[in-house]
Tab-separated table of N, CA and C in Angstrom:
chain	number	residue	atom	x	y	z
A	1	UNK	N	11.842	46.695	-15.491
A	1	UNK	CA	11.030	47.876	-15.354
A	1	UNK	C	11.581	48.935	-16.290
A	2	UNK	N	10.732	49.424	-17.198
A	2	UNK	CA	11.161	50.407	-18.187
A	2	UNK	C	10.182	51.572	-18.149
A	3	UNK	N	10.716	52.777	-18.209
A	3	UNK	CA	9.896	53.967	-18.245
A	3	UNK	C	10.125	54.664	-19.574
A	4	UNK	N	9.043	55.092	-20.225
A	4	UNK	CA	9.150	55.804	-21.486
A	4	UNK	C	8.277	57.049	-21.456
A	5	UNK	N	8.743	58.091	-22.116
A	5	UNK	CA	7.923	59.287	-22.306
A	5	UNK	C	8.006	59.667	-23.775
A	6	UNK	N	7.086	60.506	-24.193
A	6	UNK	CA	7.064	60.964	-25.571
A	6	UNK	C	6.648	62.425	-25.595
A	7	UNK	N	7.293	63.254	-26.429
A	7	UNK	CA	6.885	64.656	-26.527
A	7	UNK	C	5.483	64.801	-27.120
A	8	UNK	N	4.981	63.773	-27.809
A	8	UNK	CA	3.655	63.825	-28.406
A	8	UNK	C	2.539	63.551	-27.394
A	9	UNK	N	2.901	63.062	-26.225
A	9	UNK	CA	1.893	62.687	-25.237
A	9	UNK	C	1.522	63.894	-24.396
A	10	UNK	N	0.217	64.166	-24.225
A	10	UNK	CA	-0.196	65.324	-23.452
A	10	UNK	C	0.214	65.218	-21.989
A	11	UNK	N	0.221	64.048	-21.417
A	11	UNK	CA	0.632	63.843	-20.038
A	11	UNK	C	2.075	63.371	-20.075
A	12	UNK	N	2.983	64.141	-19.482
A	12	UNK	CA	4.393	63.810	-19.585
A	12	UNK	C	4.862	62.815	-18.539
A	13	UNK	N	3.962	62.332	-17.696
A	13	UNK	CA	4.362	61.310	-16.730
A	13	UNK	C	4.801	60.072	-17.503
A	14	UNK	N	5.899	59.452	-17.079
A	14	UNK	CA	6.403	58.298	-17.827
A	14	UNK	C	5.486	57.084	-17.720
A	15	UNK	N	5.533	56.274	-18.764
A	15	UNK	CA	4.862	54.980	-18.731
A	15	UNK	C	5.815	53.979	-18.115
A	16	UNK	N	5.271	53.105	-17.336
A	16	UNK	CA	6.039	52.045	-16.696
A	16	UNK	C	5.549	50.733	-17.283
A	17	UNK	N	6.455	49.936	-17.834
A	17	UNK	CA	6.112	48.640	-18.401
A	17	UNK	C	6.615	47.553	-17.468
A	18	UNK	N	5.769	46.545	-17.249
A	18	UNK	CA	6.167	45.430	-16.394
A	18	UNK	C	5.365	44.192	-16.776
A	19	UNK	N	5.815	43.056	-16.253
A	19	UNK	CA	5.098	41.797	-16.435
A	19	UNK	C	3.805	41.864	-15.617
A	20	UNK	N	2.712	41.402	-16.208
A	20	UNK	CA	1.425	41.376	-15.508
A	20	UNK	C	1.490	40.402	-14.337
A	21	UNK	N	0.776	40.749	-13.281
A	21	UNK	CA	0.649	39.901	-12.092
A	21	UNK	C	-0.778	39.387	-12.000
A	22	UNK	N	-0.966	38.351	-11.229
A	22	UNK	CA	-2.298	37.748	-11.067
A	22	UNK	C	-3.325	38.783	-10.601
A	23	UNK	N	-2.926	39.688	-9.733
A	23	UNK	CA	-3.885	40.680	-9.238
A	23	UNK	C	-4.232	41.754	-10.273
A	24	UNK	N	-3.616	41.720	-11.449
A	24	UNK	CA	-3.959	42.613	-12.560
A	24	UNK	C	-5.057	42.030	-13.440
A	25	UNK	N	-5.386	40.768	-13.241
A	25	UNK	CA	-6.218	40.044	-14.201
A	25	UNK	C	-7.571	40.704	-14.450
A	26	UNK	N	-8.269	41.142	-13.428
A	26	UNK	CA	-9.578	41.777	-13.639
A	26	UNK	C	-9.451	43.011	-14.536
A	27	UNK	N	-8.422	43.804	-14.310
A	27	UNK	CA	-8.205	44.993	-15.134
A	27	UNK	C	-7.894	44.610	-16.576
A	28	UNK	N	-7.096	43.570	-16.769
A	28	UNK	CA	-6.749	43.134	-18.122
A	28	UNK	C	-7.979	42.655	-18.878
A	29	UNK	N	-8.824	41.885	-18.222
A	29	UNK	CA	-10.042	41.405	-18.884
A	29	UNK	C	-10.952	42.587	-19.218
A	30	UNK	N	-11.028	43.564	-18.331
A	30	UNK	CA	-11.820	44.770	-18.604
A	30	UNK	C	-11.292	45.488	-19.842
A	31	UNK	N	-9.975	45.600	-19.971
A	31	UNK	CA	-9.392	46.224	-21.171
A	31	UNK	C	-9.727	45.426	-22.424
A	32	UNK	N	-9.617	44.102	-22.343
A	32	UNK	CA	-9.912	43.265	-23.511
A	32	UNK	C	-11.363	43.404	-23.963
A	33	UNK	N	-12.258	43.608	-23.008
A	33	UNK	CA	-13.690	43.700	-23.319
A	33	UNK	C	-14.114	45.097	-23.758
A	34	UNK	N	-13.230	46.074	-23.630
A	34	UNK	CA	-13.604	47.467	-23.856
A	34	UNK	C	-13.401	47.919	-25.304
A	35	UNK	N	-14.002	47.213	-26.225
A	35	UNK	CA	-14.086	47.684	-27.606
A	35	UNK	C	-15.193	46.908	-28.305
A	36	UNK	N	-15.494	47.290	-29.527
A	36	UNK	CA	-16.630	46.712	-30.240
A	36	UNK	C	-16.522	45.193	-30.350
A	37	UNK	N	-15.368	44.680	-30.741
A	37	UNK	CA	-15.206	43.236	-30.885
A	37	UNK	C	-15.083	42.551	-29.524
A	38	UNK	N	-14.394	43.177	-28.598
A	38	UNK	CA	-14.217	42.587	-27.274
A	38	UNK	C	-15.520	42.416	-26.521
A	39	UNK	N	-16.430	43.356	-26.687
A	39	UNK	CA	-17.728	43.232	-26.008
A	39	UNK	C	-18.466	41.974	-26.435
A	40	UNK	N	-18.232	41.540	-27.679
A	40	UNK	CA	-18.906	40.357	-28.209
A	40	UNK	C	-18.264	39.054	-27.747
A	41	UNK	N	-16.957	39.068	-27.520
A	41	UNK	CA	-16.279	37.790	-27.279
A	41	UNK	C	-15.655	37.621	-25.907
A	42	UNK	N	-15.623	38.659	-25.095
A	42	UNK	CA	-15.036	38.553	-23.759
A	42	UNK	C	-16.129	38.532	-22.698
A	43	UNK	N	-15.784	38.042	-21.522
A	43	UNK	CA	-16.687	38.013	-20.369
A	43	UNK	C	-16.064	38.882	-19.294
A	44	UNK	N	-16.599	40.076	-19.129
A	44	UNK	CA	-16.027	41.047	-18.200
A	44	UNK	C	-16.544	40.884	-16.774
A	45	UNK	N	-17.071	39.726	-16.431
A	45	UNK	CA	-17.526	39.479	-15.062
A	45	UNK	C	-16.365	39.656	-14.091
A	46	UNK	N	-16.706	40.151	-12.897
A	46	UNK	CA	-15.702	40.326	-11.845
A	46	UNK	C	-16.106	39.486	-10.645
A	47	UNK	N	-15.179	38.745	-10.063
A	47	UNK	CA	-13.807	38.591	-10.528
A	47	UNK	C	-13.760	37.798	-11.826
A	48	UNK	N	-12.588	37.820	-12.459
A	48	UNK	CA	-12.417	37.149	-13.749
A	48	UNK	C	-12.802	35.677	-13.637
A	49	UNK	N	-13.535	35.200	-14.635
A	49	UNK	CA	-13.982	33.807	-14.637
A	49	UNK	C	-12.784	32.871	-14.823
A	50	UNK	N	-12.980	31.615	-14.500
A	50	UNK	CA	-11.874	30.657	-14.412
A	50	UNK	C	-11.099	30.487	-15.715
A	51	UNK	N	-11.738	30.637	-16.872
A	51	UNK	CA	-10.987	30.465	-18.126
A	51	UNK	C	-9.862	31.486	-18.232
A	52	UNK	N	-10.083	32.710	-17.736
A	52	UNK	CA	-9.033	33.722	-17.765
A	52	UNK	C	-7.944	33.400	-16.745
A	53	UNK	N	-8.335	32.898	-15.588
A	53	UNK	CA	-7.362	32.538	-14.554
A	53	UNK	C	-6.443	31.434	-15.075
A	54	UNK	N	-7.026	30.411	-15.677
A	54	UNK	CA	-6.231	29.306	-16.216
A	54	UNK	C	-5.302	29.782	-17.332
A	55	UNK	N	-5.811	30.634	-18.207
A	55	UNK	CA	-4.983	31.165	-19.292
A	55	UNK	C	-3.840	32.003	-18.733
A	56	UNK	N	-4.135	32.850	-17.751
A	56	UNK	CA	-3.089	33.675	-17.147
A	56	UNK	C	-1.999	32.799	-16.541
A	57	UNK	N	-2.401	31.768	-15.821
A	57	UNK	CA	-1.421	30.876	-15.187
A	57	UNK	C	-0.538	30.190	-16.222
A	58	UNK	N	-1.112	29.753	-17.326
A	58	UNK	CA	-0.325	29.114	-18.389
A	58	UNK	C	0.659	30.106	-19.009
A	59	UNK	N	0.206	31.311	-19.269
A	59	UNK	CA	1.072	32.349	-19.833
A	59	UNK	C	2.203	32.664	-18.863
A	60	UNK	N	1.864	32.809	-17.594
A	60	UNK	CA	2.840	33.191	-16.579
A	60	UNK	C	3.927	32.126	-16.393
A	61	UNK	N	3.584	30.870	-16.592
A	61	UNK	CA	4.556	29.765	-16.442
A	61	UNK	C	5.487	29.621	-17.639
A	62	UNK	N	5.087	30.101	-18.788
A	62	UNK	CA	5.814	29.866	-20.033
A	62	UNK	C	6.890	30.942	-20.233
A	63	UNK	N	8.162	30.554	-20.275
A	63	UNK	CA	9.221	31.557	-20.424
A	63	UNK	C	9.221	32.259	-21.784
A	64	UNK	N	8.479	31.726	-22.755
A	64	UNK	CA	8.397	32.372	-24.063
A	64	UNK	C	7.164	33.258	-24.203
A	65	UNK	N	6.517	33.542	-23.092
A	65	UNK	CA	5.355	34.432	-23.076
A	65	UNK	C	5.637	35.599	-22.138
A	66	UNK	N	5.199	36.775	-22.531
A	66	UNK	CA	5.335	37.956	-21.680
A	66	UNK	C	4.038	38.747	-21.803
A	67	UNK	N	3.218	38.677	-20.780
A	67	UNK	CA	1.993	39.468	-20.711
A	67	UNK	C	2.359	40.765	-20.017
A	68	UNK	N	2.321	41.852	-20.768
A	68	UNK	CA	2.833	43.133	-20.284
A	68	UNK	C	1.716	44.114	-20.001
A	69	UNK	N	1.948	44.963	-19.005
A	69	UNK	CA	1.045	46.075	-18.731
A	69	UNK	C	1.841	47.372	-18.818
A	70	UNK	N	1.133	48.417	-19.228
A	70	UNK	CA	1.677	49.772	-19.223
A	70	UNK	C	0.926	50.533	-18.148
A	71	UNK	N	1.673	51.151	-17.254
A	71	UNK	CA	1.074	51.892	-16.139
A	71	UNK	C	1.488	53.349	-16.172
A	72	UNK	N	0.614	54.176	-15.648
A	72	UNK	CA	0.931	55.571	-15.373
A	72	UNK	C	0.300	55.888	-14.022
A	73	UNK	N	1.072	56.475	-13.147
A	73	UNK	CA	0.604	56.798	-11.792
A	73	UNK	C	0.043	55.558	-11.089
A	74	UNK	N	0.609	54.382	-11.384
A	74	UNK	CA	0.174	53.156	-10.745
A	74	UNK	C	-1.101	52.557	-11.296
A	75	UNK	N	-1.653	53.141	-12.353
A	75	UNK	CA	-2.876	52.628	-12.974
A	75	UNK	C	-2.541	51.986	-14.315
A	76	UNK	N	-3.087	50.801	-14.555
A	76	UNK	CA	-2.873	50.119	-15.830
A	76	UNK	C	-3.692	50.826	-16.901
A	77	UNK	N	-2.998	51.265	-17.967
A	77	UNK	CA	-3.683	51.957	-19.054
A	77	UNK	C	-3.501	51.245	-20.396
A	78	UNK	N	-2.773	50.136	-20.385
A	78	UNK	CA	-2.585	49.367	-21.605
A	78	UNK	C	-2.008	48.000	-21.310
A	79	UNK	N	-2.182	47.111	-22.278
A	79	UNK	CA	-1.618	45.766	-22.136
A	79	UNK	C	-1.333	45.184	-23.511
A	80	UNK	N	-0.497	44.186	-23.529
A	80	UNK	CA	-0.238	43.403	-24.733
A	80	UNK	C	0.436	42.106	-24.319
A	81	UNK	N	0.377	41.143	-25.222
A	81	UNK	CA	1.051	39.871	-24.988
A	81	UNK	C	2.107	39.660	-26.056
A	82	UNK	N	3.311	39.338	-25.601
A	82	UNK	CA	4.410	38.984	-26.486
A	82	UNK	C	4.636	37.483	-26.404
A	83	UNK	N	4.734	36.853	-27.552
A	83	UNK	CA	5.105	35.442	-27.625
A	83	UNK	C	6.392	35.357	-28.417
A	84	UNK	N	7.361	34.647	-27.885
A	84	UNK	CA	8.638	34.463	-28.550
A	84	UNK	C	8.632	33.056	-29.141
A	85	UNK	N	8.686	32.987	-30.472
A	85	UNK	CA	8.443	31.736	-31.193
A	85	UNK	C	9.712	31.298	-31.926
A	86	UNK	N	10.269	30.146	-31.535
A	86	UNK	CA	11.409	29.621	-32.280
A	86	UNK	C	10.923	28.991	-33.573
A	87	UNK	N	11.775	28.969	-34.568
A	87	UNK	CA	11.392	28.344	-35.832
A	87	UNK	C	12.603	27.806	-36.567
A	88	UNK	N	12.368	26.852	-37.439
A	88	UNK	CA	13.438	26.320	-38.277
A	88	UNK	C	13.624	27.127	-39.543
A	89	UNK	N	12.510	27.638	-40.090
A	89	UNK	CA	12.620	28.389	-41.339
A	89	UNK	C	13.408	29.673	-41.117
A	90	UNK	N	13.898	30.208	-42.219
A	90	UNK	CA	14.733	31.412	-42.183
A	90	UNK	C	15.961	31.210	-41.296
A	91	UNK	N	16.526	30.023	-41.393
A	91	UNK	CA	17.779	29.699	-40.692
A	91	UNK	C	17.629	29.755	-39.177
A	92	UNK	N	16.515	29.251	-38.689
A	92	UNK	CA	16.297	29.192	-37.244
A	92	UNK	C	15.867	30.504	-36.623
A	93	UNK	N	15.276	31.356	-37.415
A	93	UNK	CA	14.858	32.685	-36.957
A	93	UNK	C	13.810	32.613	-35.851
A	94	UNK	N	14.011	33.382	-34.799
A	94	UNK	CA	13.000	33.559	-33.760
A	94	UNK	C	12.085	34.703	-34.171
A	95	UNK	N	10.799	34.557	-33.854
A	95	UNK	CA	9.809	35.591	-34.140
A	95	UNK	C	9.215	36.101	-32.832
A	96	UNK	N	8.906	37.367	-32.834
A	96	UNK	CA	8.129	37.948	-31.754
A	96	UNK	C	6.713	38.164	-32.264
A	97	UNK	N	5.744	37.630	-31.559
A	97	UNK	CA	4.328	37.782	-31.928
A	97	UNK	C	3.693	38.735	-30.919
A	98	UNK	N	3.073	39.803	-31.402
A	98	UNK	CA	2.383	40.765	-30.540
A	98	UNK	C	0.890	40.555	-30.704
A	99	UNK	N	0.206	40.340	-29.590
A	99	UNK	CA	-1.238	40.084	-29.608
A	99	UNK	C	-1.910	40.799	-28.444
A	100	UNK	N	-3.230	40.834	-28.492
A	100	UNK	CA	-4.068	41.340	-27.390
A	100	UNK	C	-3.659	42.734	-26.933
A	101	UNK	N	-3.407	43.598	-27.897
A	101	UNK	CA	-3.032	44.975	-27.595
A	101	UNK	C	-4.291	45.756	-27.246
A	102	UNK	N	-4.278	46.396	-26.113
A	102	UNK	CA	-5.408	47.236	-25.714
A	102	UNK	C	-4.889	48.463	-24.981
A	103	UNK	N	-5.562	49.580	-25.243
A	103	UNK	CA	-5.308	50.845	-24.564
A	103	UNK	C	-6.615	51.251	-23.905
A	104	UNK	N	-6.550	51.728	-22.675
A	104	UNK	CA	-7.755	52.197	-21.985
A	104	UNK	C	-8.439	53.259	-22.839
A	105	UNK	N	-9.759	53.205	-22.902
A	105	UNK	CA	-10.507	54.070	-23.822
A	105	UNK	C	-10.190	55.550	-23.628
A	106	UNK	N	-9.991	55.999	-22.420
A	106	UNK	CA	-9.683	57.399	-22.169
A	106	UNK	C	-8.282	57.813	-22.581
A	107	UNK	N	-7.446	56.852	-22.917
A	107	UNK	CA	-6.049	57.117	-23.290
A	107	UNK	C	-5.781	56.940	-24.782
A	108	UNK	N	-6.770	56.440	-25.520
A	108	UNK	CA	-6.556	56.176	-26.949
A	108	UNK	C	-6.295	57.477	-27.707
A	109	UNK	N	-5.398	57.388	-28.674
A	109	UNK	CA	-5.060	58.561	-29.481
A	109	UNK	C	-4.030	59.472	-28.853
A	110	UNK	N	-3.453	59.076	-27.718
A	110	UNK	CA	-2.514	59.946	-27.002
A	110	UNK	C	-1.051	59.601	-27.250
A	111	UNK	N	-0.778	58.588	-28.062
A	111	UNK	CA	0.606	58.198	-28.322
A	111	UNK	C	1.066	57.005	-27.502
A	112	UNK	N	0.229	56.536	-26.601
A	112	UNK	CA	0.611	55.409	-25.744
A	112	UNK	C	0.823	54.141	-26.572
A	113	UNK	N	-0.024	53.900	-27.550
A	113	UNK	CA	0.131	52.711	-28.381
A	113	UNK	C	1.489	52.677	-29.061
A	114	UNK	N	1.922	53.792	-29.577
A	114	UNK	CA	3.233	53.863	-30.238
A	114	UNK	C	4.341	53.531	-29.244
A	115	UNK	N	4.262	54.095	-28.041
A	115	UNK	CA	5.273	53.793	-27.028
A	115	UNK	C	5.248	52.321	-26.637
A	116	UNK	N	4.046	51.748	-26.542
A	116	UNK	CA	3.945	50.330	-26.208
A	116	UNK	C	4.606	49.480	-27.283
A	117	UNK	N	4.393	49.821	-28.549
A	117	UNK	CA	4.997	49.048	-29.624
A	117	UNK	C	6.508	49.242	-29.672
A	118	UNK	N	6.981	50.446	-29.424
A	118	UNK	CA	8.433	50.654	-29.370
A	118	UNK	C	9.039	49.771	-28.284
A	119	UNK	N	8.386	49.729	-27.133
A	119	UNK	CA	8.858	48.895	-26.028
A	119	UNK	C	8.820	47.416	-26.429
A	120	UNK	N	7.703	46.962	-27.010
A	120	UNK	CA	7.544	45.554	-27.375
A	120	UNK	C	8.579	45.137	-28.423
A	121	UNK	N	8.813	45.971	-29.410
A	121	UNK	CA	9.801	45.659	-30.445
A	121	UNK	C	11.195	45.581	-29.826
A	122	UNK	N	11.494	46.464	-28.888
A	122	UNK	CA	12.785	46.408	-28.188
A	122	UNK	C	12.922	45.095	-27.405
A	123	UNK	N	11.834	44.634	-26.795
A	123	UNK	CA	11.869	43.352	-26.074
A	123	UNK	C	12.166	42.212	-27.038
A	124	UNK	N	11.569	42.258	-28.220
A	124	UNK	CA	11.821	41.225	-29.227
A	124	UNK	C	13.282	41.235	-29.659
A	125	UNK	N	13.838	42.411	-29.857
A	125	UNK	CA	15.257	42.508	-30.218
A	125	UNK	C	16.137	41.918	-29.121
A	126	UNK	N	15.819	42.264	-27.868
A	126	UNK	CA	16.603	41.748	-26.745
A	126	UNK	C	16.566	40.229	-26.674
A	127	UNK	N	15.466	39.626	-27.077
A	127	UNK	CA	15.332	38.167	-27.061
A	127	UNK	C	15.908	37.513	-28.319
A	128	UNK	N	16.471	38.303	-29.216
A	128	UNK	CA	17.116	37.752	-30.394
A	128	UNK	C	16.180	37.481	-31.560
A	129	UNK	N	15.002	38.058	-31.531
A	129	UNK	CA	14.061	37.855	-32.632
A	129	UNK	C	14.532	38.616	-33.870
A	130	UNK	N	14.342	38.010	-35.015
A	130	UNK	CA	14.683	38.653	-36.279
A	130	UNK	C	13.466	39.176	-37.016
A	131	UNK	N	12.283	38.957	-36.438
A	131	UNK	CA	11.037	39.338	-37.085
A	131	UNK	C	9.991	39.569	-35.996
A	132	UNK	N	9.199	40.603	-36.168
A	132	UNK	CA	8.059	40.853	-35.279
A	132	UNK	C	6.806	40.776	-36.128
A	133	UNK	N	5.827	40.040	-35.664
A	133	UNK	CA	4.593	39.878	-36.426
A	133	UNK	C	3.395	40.076	-35.511
A	134	UNK	N	2.262	40.312	-36.148
A	134	UNK	CA	1.013	40.464	-35.415
A	134	UNK	C	-0.129	40.110	-36.343
A	135	UNK	N	-1.274	39.906	-35.760
A	135	UNK	CA	-2.493	39.777	-36.553
A	135	UNK	C	-3.457	40.844	-36.069
A	136	UNK	N	-4.333	41.252	-36.952
A	136	UNK	CA	-5.376	42.190	-36.572
A	136	UNK	C	-6.642	41.813	-37.321
A	137	UNK	N	-7.748	41.967	-36.662
A	137	UNK	CA	-9.037	41.659	-37.270
A	137	UNK	C	-9.270	42.625	-38.429
A	138	UNK	N	-9.789	42.117	-39.525
A	138	UNK	CA	-10.046	42.963	-40.695
A	138	UNK	C	-11.050	44.071	-40.400
A	139	UNK	N	-11.829	43.909	-39.340
A	139	UNK	CA	-12.794	44.942	-38.956
A	139	UNK	C	-12.120	46.119	-38.256
A	140	UNK	N	-10.862	45.988	-37.924
A	140	UNK	CA	-10.137	47.041	-37.200
A	140	UNK	C	-9.289	47.874	-38.169
A	141	UNK	N	-9.954	48.670	-38.990
A	141	UNK	CA	-9.251	49.500	-39.971
A	141	UNK	C	-8.294	50.490	-39.345
A	142	UNK	N	-8.716	51.129	-38.248
A	142	UNK	CA	-7.837	52.092	-37.582
A	142	UNK	C	-6.584	51.402	-37.056
A	143	UNK	N	-6.747	50.212	-36.494
A	143	UNK	CA	-5.590	49.478	-35.976
A	143	UNK	C	-4.633	49.139	-37.111
A	144	UNK	N	-5.172	48.706	-38.227
A	144	UNK	CA	-4.305	48.355	-39.363
A	144	UNK	C	-3.507	49.581	-39.836
A	145	UNK	N	-4.167	50.716	-39.943
A	145	UNK	CA	-3.454	51.935	-40.352
A	145	UNK	C	-2.361	52.289	-39.332
A	146	UNK	N	-2.667	52.113	-38.050
A	146	UNK	CA	-1.679	52.381	-37.011
A	146	UNK	C	-0.473	51.456	-37.166
A	147	UNK	N	-0.706	50.162	-37.346
A	147	UNK	CA	0.397	49.209	-37.486
A	147	UNK	C	1.236	49.531	-38.716
A	148	UNK	N	0.587	49.922	-39.802
A	148	UNK	CA	1.326	50.301	-41.002
A	148	UNK	C	2.183	51.543	-40.750
A	149	UNK	N	1.695	52.474	-39.929
A	149	UNK	CA	2.479	53.675	-39.607
A	149	UNK	C	3.737	53.326	-38.812
A	150	UNK	N	3.714	52.157	-38.161
A	150	UNK	CA	4.882	51.691	-37.405
A	150	UNK	C	5.858	50.908	-38.274
A	151	UNK	N	5.492	50.656	-39.535
A	151	UNK	CA	6.358	49.937	-40.448
A	151	UNK	C	5.946	48.504	-40.724
A	152	UNK	N	4.871	48.024	-40.099
A	152	UNK	CA	4.385	46.675	-40.381
A	152	UNK	C	3.769	46.655	-41.779
A	153	UNK	N	3.957	45.552	-42.483
A	153	UNK	CA	3.357	45.395	-43.799
A	153	UNK	C	2.473	44.157	-43.811
A	154	UNK	N	1.419	44.224	-44.586
A	154	UNK	CA	0.500	43.091	-44.736
A	154	UNK	C	1.066	42.158	-45.806
A	155	UNK	N	2.130	41.446	-45.447
A	155	UNK	CA	2.847	40.615	-46.412
A	155	UNK	C	2.265	39.213	-46.561
A	156	UNK	N	1.409	38.807	-45.630
A	156	UNK	CA	0.827	37.465	-45.661
A	156	UNK	C	-0.676	37.564	-45.413
A	157	UNK	N	-1.379	36.582	-45.840
A	157	UNK	CA	-2.813	36.500	-45.559
A	157	UNK	C	-2.991	35.527	-44.405
A	158	UNK	N	-3.522	36.018	-43.290
A	158	UNK	CA	-3.734	35.156	-42.130
A	158	UNK	C	-5.055	34.419	-42.229
A	159	UNK	N	-5.067	33.242	-41.669
A	159	UNK	CA	-6.290	32.440	-41.675
A	159	UNK	C	-6.479	31.832	-40.300
A	160	UNK	N	-7.743	31.625	-39.906
A	160	UNK	CA	-8.054	31.032	-38.618
A	160	UNK	C	-9.150	30.000	-38.798
A	161	UNK	N	-9.149	29.024	-37.928
A	161	UNK	CA	-10.174	28.011	-37.887
A	161	UNK	C	-10.730	27.973	-36.475
A	162	UNK	N	-11.955	28.415	-36.299
A	162	UNK	CA	-12.598	28.386	-34.985
A	162	UNK	C	-12.924	26.933	-34.622
A	163	UNK	N	-12.517	26.509	-33.440
A	163	UNK	CA	-12.743	25.141	-32.998
A	163	UNK	C	-13.917	25.024	-32.047
A	164	UNK	N	-14.628	26.115	-31.827
A	164	UNK	CA	-15.790	26.078	-30.945
A	164	UNK	C	-15.403	26.417	-29.528
A	165	UNK	N	-16.403	26.629	-28.708
A	165	UNK	CA	-16.151	26.992	-27.317
A	165	UNK	C	-15.857	25.750	-26.492
A	166	UNK	N	-15.132	25.962	-25.442
A	166	UNK	CA	-14.760	24.854	-24.554
A	166	UNK	C	-15.841	24.569	-23.534
């Protein structure tokens, strides 16, 4: 359990970071669906449909996965997923992968994203990672500028192959 505050945040109540629980799932899916791209690809039905339940259970069982929530006053206002990836290249370097970052729409622009990334990067350091990486959709220009402000560089070209729906 970690609490963070920032002088840049209008609300000085600390953020509380913790591992997501099964009873958080509906809120997490709502956050994932609450943006232009998420509305197209997520199913915000309540309760969460079985594909999300199965995915949550797999993430929760895997010691190299950390599905995190950021709370204020007991309300989830952000989430992200950390994956800790071992590798042989770079002399056995471990990588931290940050994905599925979302901030509640009413909280965007308040500094919470920066605090979430500071927390996530600290978690990667604690796990012995020598590199933190992420991907972002090319349609998310604001997100890319934000990540660059944190020191991330677009050093590689990412590629994906859609395998179709299950």
